[in-house]
PDB file of C-alpha atoms in Angstrom:
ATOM      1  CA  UNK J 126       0.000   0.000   0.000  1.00 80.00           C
ATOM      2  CA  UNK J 127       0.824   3.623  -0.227  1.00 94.00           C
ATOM      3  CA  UNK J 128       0.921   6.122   1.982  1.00 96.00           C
ATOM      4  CA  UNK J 129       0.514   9.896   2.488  1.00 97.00           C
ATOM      5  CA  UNK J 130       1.743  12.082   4.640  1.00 96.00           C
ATOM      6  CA  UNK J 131       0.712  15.840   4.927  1.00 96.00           C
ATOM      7  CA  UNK J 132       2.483  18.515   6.501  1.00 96.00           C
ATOM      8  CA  UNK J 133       2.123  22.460   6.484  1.00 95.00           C
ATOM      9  CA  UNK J 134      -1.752  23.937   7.441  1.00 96.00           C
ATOM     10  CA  UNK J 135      -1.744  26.130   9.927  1.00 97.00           C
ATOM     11  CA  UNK J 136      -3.846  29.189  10.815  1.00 98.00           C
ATOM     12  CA  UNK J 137      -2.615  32.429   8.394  1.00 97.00           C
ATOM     13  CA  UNK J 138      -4.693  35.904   8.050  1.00 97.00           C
ATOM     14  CA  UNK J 139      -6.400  37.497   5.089  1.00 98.00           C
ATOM     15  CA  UNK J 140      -3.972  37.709   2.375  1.00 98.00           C
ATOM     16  CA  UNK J 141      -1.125  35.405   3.927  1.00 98.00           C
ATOM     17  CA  UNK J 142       0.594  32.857   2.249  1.00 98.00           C
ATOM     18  CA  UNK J 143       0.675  28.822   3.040  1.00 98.00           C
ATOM     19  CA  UNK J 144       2.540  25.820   1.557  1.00 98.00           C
ATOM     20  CA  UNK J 145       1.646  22.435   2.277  1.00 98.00           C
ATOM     21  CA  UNK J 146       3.516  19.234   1.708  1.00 98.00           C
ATOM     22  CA  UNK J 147       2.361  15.559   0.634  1.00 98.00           C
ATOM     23  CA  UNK J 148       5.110  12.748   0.778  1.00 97.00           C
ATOM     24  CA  UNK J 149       3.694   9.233  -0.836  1.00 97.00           C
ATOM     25  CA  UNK J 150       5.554   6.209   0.530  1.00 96.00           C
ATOM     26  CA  UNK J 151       5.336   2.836   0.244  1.00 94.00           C
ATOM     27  CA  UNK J 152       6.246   0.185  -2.728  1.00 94.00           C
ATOM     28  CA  UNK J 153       5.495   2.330  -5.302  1.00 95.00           C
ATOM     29  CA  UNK J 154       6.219   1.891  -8.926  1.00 94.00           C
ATOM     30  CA  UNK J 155       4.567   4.715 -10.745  1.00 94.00           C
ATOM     31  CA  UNK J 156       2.610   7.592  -9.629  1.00 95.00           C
ATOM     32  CA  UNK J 157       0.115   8.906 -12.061  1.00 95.00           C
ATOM     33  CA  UNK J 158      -0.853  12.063 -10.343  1.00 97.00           C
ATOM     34  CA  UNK J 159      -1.232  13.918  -7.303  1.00 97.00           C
ATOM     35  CA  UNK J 160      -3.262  16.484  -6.317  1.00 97.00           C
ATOM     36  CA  UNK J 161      -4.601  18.747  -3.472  1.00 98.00           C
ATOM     37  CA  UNK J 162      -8.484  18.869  -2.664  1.00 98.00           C
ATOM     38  CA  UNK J 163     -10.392  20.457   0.337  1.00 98.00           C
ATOM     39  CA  UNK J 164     -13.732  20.353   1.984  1.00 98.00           C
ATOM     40  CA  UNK J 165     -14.859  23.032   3.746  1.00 97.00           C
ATOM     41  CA  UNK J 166     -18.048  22.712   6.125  1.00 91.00           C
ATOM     42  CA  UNK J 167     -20.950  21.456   4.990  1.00 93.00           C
ATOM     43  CA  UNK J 168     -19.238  21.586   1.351  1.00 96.00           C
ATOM     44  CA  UNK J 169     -18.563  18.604  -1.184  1.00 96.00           C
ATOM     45  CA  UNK J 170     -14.731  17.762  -1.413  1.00 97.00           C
ATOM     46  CA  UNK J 171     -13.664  19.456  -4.978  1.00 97.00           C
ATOM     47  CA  UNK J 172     -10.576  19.312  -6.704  1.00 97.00           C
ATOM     48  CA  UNK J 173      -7.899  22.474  -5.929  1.00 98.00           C
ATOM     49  CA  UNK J 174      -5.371  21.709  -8.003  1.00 98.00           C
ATOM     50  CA  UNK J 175      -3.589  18.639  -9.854  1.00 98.00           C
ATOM     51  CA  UNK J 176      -0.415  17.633 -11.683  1.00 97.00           C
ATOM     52  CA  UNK J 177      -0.039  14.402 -13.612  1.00 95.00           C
ATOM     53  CA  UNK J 178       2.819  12.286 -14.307  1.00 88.00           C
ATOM     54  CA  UNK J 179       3.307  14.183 -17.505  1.00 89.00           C
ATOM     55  CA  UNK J 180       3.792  17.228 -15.645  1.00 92.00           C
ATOM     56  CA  UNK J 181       0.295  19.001 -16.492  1.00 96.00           C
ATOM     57  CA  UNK J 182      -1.226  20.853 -14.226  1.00 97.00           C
ATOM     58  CA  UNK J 183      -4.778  21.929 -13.591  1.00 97.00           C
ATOM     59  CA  UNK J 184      -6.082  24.560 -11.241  1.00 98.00           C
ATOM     60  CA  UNK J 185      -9.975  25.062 -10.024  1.00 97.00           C
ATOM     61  CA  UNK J 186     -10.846  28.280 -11.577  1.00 97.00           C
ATOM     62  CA  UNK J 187     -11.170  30.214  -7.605  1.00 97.00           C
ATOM     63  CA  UNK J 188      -6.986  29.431  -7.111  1.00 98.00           C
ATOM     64  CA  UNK J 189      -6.221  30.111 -10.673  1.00 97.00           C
ATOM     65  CA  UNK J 190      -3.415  32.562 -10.330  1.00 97.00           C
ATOM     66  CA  UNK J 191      -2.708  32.424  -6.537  1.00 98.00           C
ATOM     67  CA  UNK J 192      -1.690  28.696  -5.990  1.00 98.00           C
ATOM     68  CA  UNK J 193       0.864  26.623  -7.726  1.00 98.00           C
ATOM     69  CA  UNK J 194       1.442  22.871  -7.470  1.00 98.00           C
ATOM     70  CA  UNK J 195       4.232  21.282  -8.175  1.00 97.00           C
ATOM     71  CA  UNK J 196       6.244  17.822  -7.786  1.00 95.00           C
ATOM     72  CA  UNK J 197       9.365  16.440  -6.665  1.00 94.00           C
ATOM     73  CA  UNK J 198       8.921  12.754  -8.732  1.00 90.00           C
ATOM     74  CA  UNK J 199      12.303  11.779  -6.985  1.00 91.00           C
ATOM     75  CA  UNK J 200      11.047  12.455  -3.075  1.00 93.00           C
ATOM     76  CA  UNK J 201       7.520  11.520  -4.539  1.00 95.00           C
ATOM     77  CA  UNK J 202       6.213  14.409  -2.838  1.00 96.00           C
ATOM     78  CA  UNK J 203       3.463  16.916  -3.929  1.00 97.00           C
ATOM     79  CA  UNK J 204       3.571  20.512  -2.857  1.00 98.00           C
ATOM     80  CA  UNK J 205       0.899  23.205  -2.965  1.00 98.00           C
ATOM     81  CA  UNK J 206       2.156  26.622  -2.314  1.00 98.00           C
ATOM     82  CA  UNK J 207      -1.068  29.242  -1.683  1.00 98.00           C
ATOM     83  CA  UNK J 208      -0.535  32.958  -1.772  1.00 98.00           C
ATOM     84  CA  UNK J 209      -3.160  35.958  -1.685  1.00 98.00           C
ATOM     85  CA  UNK J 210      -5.129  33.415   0.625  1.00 98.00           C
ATOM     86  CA  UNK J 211      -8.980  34.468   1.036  1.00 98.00           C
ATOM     87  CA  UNK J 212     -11.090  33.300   4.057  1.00 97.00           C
ATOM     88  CA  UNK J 213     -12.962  31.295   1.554  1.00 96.00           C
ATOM     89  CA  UNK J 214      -9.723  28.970   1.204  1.00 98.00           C
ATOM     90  CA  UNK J 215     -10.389  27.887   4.721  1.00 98.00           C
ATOM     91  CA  UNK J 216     -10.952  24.188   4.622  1.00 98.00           C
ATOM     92  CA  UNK J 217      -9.681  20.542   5.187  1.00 98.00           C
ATOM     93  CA  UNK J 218      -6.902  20.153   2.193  1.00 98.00           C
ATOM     94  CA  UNK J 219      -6.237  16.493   1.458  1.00 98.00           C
ATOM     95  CA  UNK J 220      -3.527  15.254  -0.627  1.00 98.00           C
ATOM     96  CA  UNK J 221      -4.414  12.529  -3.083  1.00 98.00           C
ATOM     97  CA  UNK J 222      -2.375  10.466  -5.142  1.00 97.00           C
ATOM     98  CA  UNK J 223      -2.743   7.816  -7.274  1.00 97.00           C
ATOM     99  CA  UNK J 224      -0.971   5.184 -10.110  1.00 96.00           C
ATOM    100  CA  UNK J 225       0.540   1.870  -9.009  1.00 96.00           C
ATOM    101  CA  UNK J 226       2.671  -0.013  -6.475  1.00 96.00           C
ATOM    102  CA  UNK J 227       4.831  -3.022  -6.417  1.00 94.00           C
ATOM    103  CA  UNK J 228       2.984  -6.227  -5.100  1.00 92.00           C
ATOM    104  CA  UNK J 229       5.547  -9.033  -4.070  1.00 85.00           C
ATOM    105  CA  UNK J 230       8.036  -8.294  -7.082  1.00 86.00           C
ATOM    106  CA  UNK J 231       9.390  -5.585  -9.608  1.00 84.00           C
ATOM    107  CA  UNK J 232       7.358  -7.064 -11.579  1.00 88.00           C
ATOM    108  CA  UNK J 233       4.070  -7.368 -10.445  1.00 92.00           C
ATOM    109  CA  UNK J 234       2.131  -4.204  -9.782  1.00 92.00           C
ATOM    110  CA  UNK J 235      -1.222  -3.146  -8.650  1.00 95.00           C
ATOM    111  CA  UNK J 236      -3.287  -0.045  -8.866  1.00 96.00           C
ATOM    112  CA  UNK J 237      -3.998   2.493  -5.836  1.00 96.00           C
ATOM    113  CA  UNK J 238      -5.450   5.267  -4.981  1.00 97.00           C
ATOM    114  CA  UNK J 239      -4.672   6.949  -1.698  1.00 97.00           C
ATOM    115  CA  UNK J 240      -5.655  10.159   0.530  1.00 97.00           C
ATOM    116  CA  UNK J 241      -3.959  11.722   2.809  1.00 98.00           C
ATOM    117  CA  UNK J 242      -4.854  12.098   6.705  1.00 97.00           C
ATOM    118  CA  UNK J 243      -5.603  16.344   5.799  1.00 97.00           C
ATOM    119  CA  UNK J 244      -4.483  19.348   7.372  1.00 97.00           C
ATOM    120  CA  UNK J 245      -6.109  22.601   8.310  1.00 97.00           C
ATOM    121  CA  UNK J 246      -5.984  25.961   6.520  1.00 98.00           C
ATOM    122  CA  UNK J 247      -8.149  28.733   8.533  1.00 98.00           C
ATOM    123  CA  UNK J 248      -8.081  31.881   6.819  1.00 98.00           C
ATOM    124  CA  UNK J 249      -9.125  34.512   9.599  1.00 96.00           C
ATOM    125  CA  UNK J 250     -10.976  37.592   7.486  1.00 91.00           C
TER     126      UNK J 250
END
């Protein structure tokens, strides 16, 4: 299995600036994408921002311009630095990744799909 681990919520005022961190661990042979989501209260979880193994990214419309995801393939770690942050930001941000792991061998591999504990980003207005 894979795992993710999230670092890098925290409380930050009108206009601040936040990164947060995802590592993936585990057996893992490929990763076809990670990406950052958040629910807010009483909201459905919806897609922040997301970069593929290709390297393409894609932004909700709302962050377009103010957060930027990127990669690190080699740590397998996903990052998501948010600037200009509004008090609508403030939610639960989960990391998500998915693509496939070993399972017993190099060459035997399985498909997964894995979230993230999440981490807390309060915007105070």
């Amino acid at each position: 299995q894979v795992q993710l681990v999230e670092s890098g919520g925290g409380l930050v005022q009108d206009g601040g600036s936040l990164g947060l961190s995802c590592a993936a661990s585990g057996s893992i042979a490929s990763i076809n994408a990670m990406g950052w989501y958040r629910q807010a209260p009483g909201k459905q979880r919806e897609l922040v921002a997301v970069v593929t193994g290709g390297g393409t990214t894609n932004y909700t419309d709302s962050v377009k311009g103010r957060f930027t995801i990127s990669r690190d393939s080699a740590k397998n770690t996903v990052y998501l630095q948010m600037n200009s942050l509004k008090p609508e930001d403030t939610a639960v941000y989960y990391c998500h990744a998915r693509g496939t792991y070993y399972k017993g061998s190099y060459l035997n591999f399985a498909a997964f799909g894995s979230w993230g504990q999440g981490t807390q980003v309060t915007v105070s207005s």
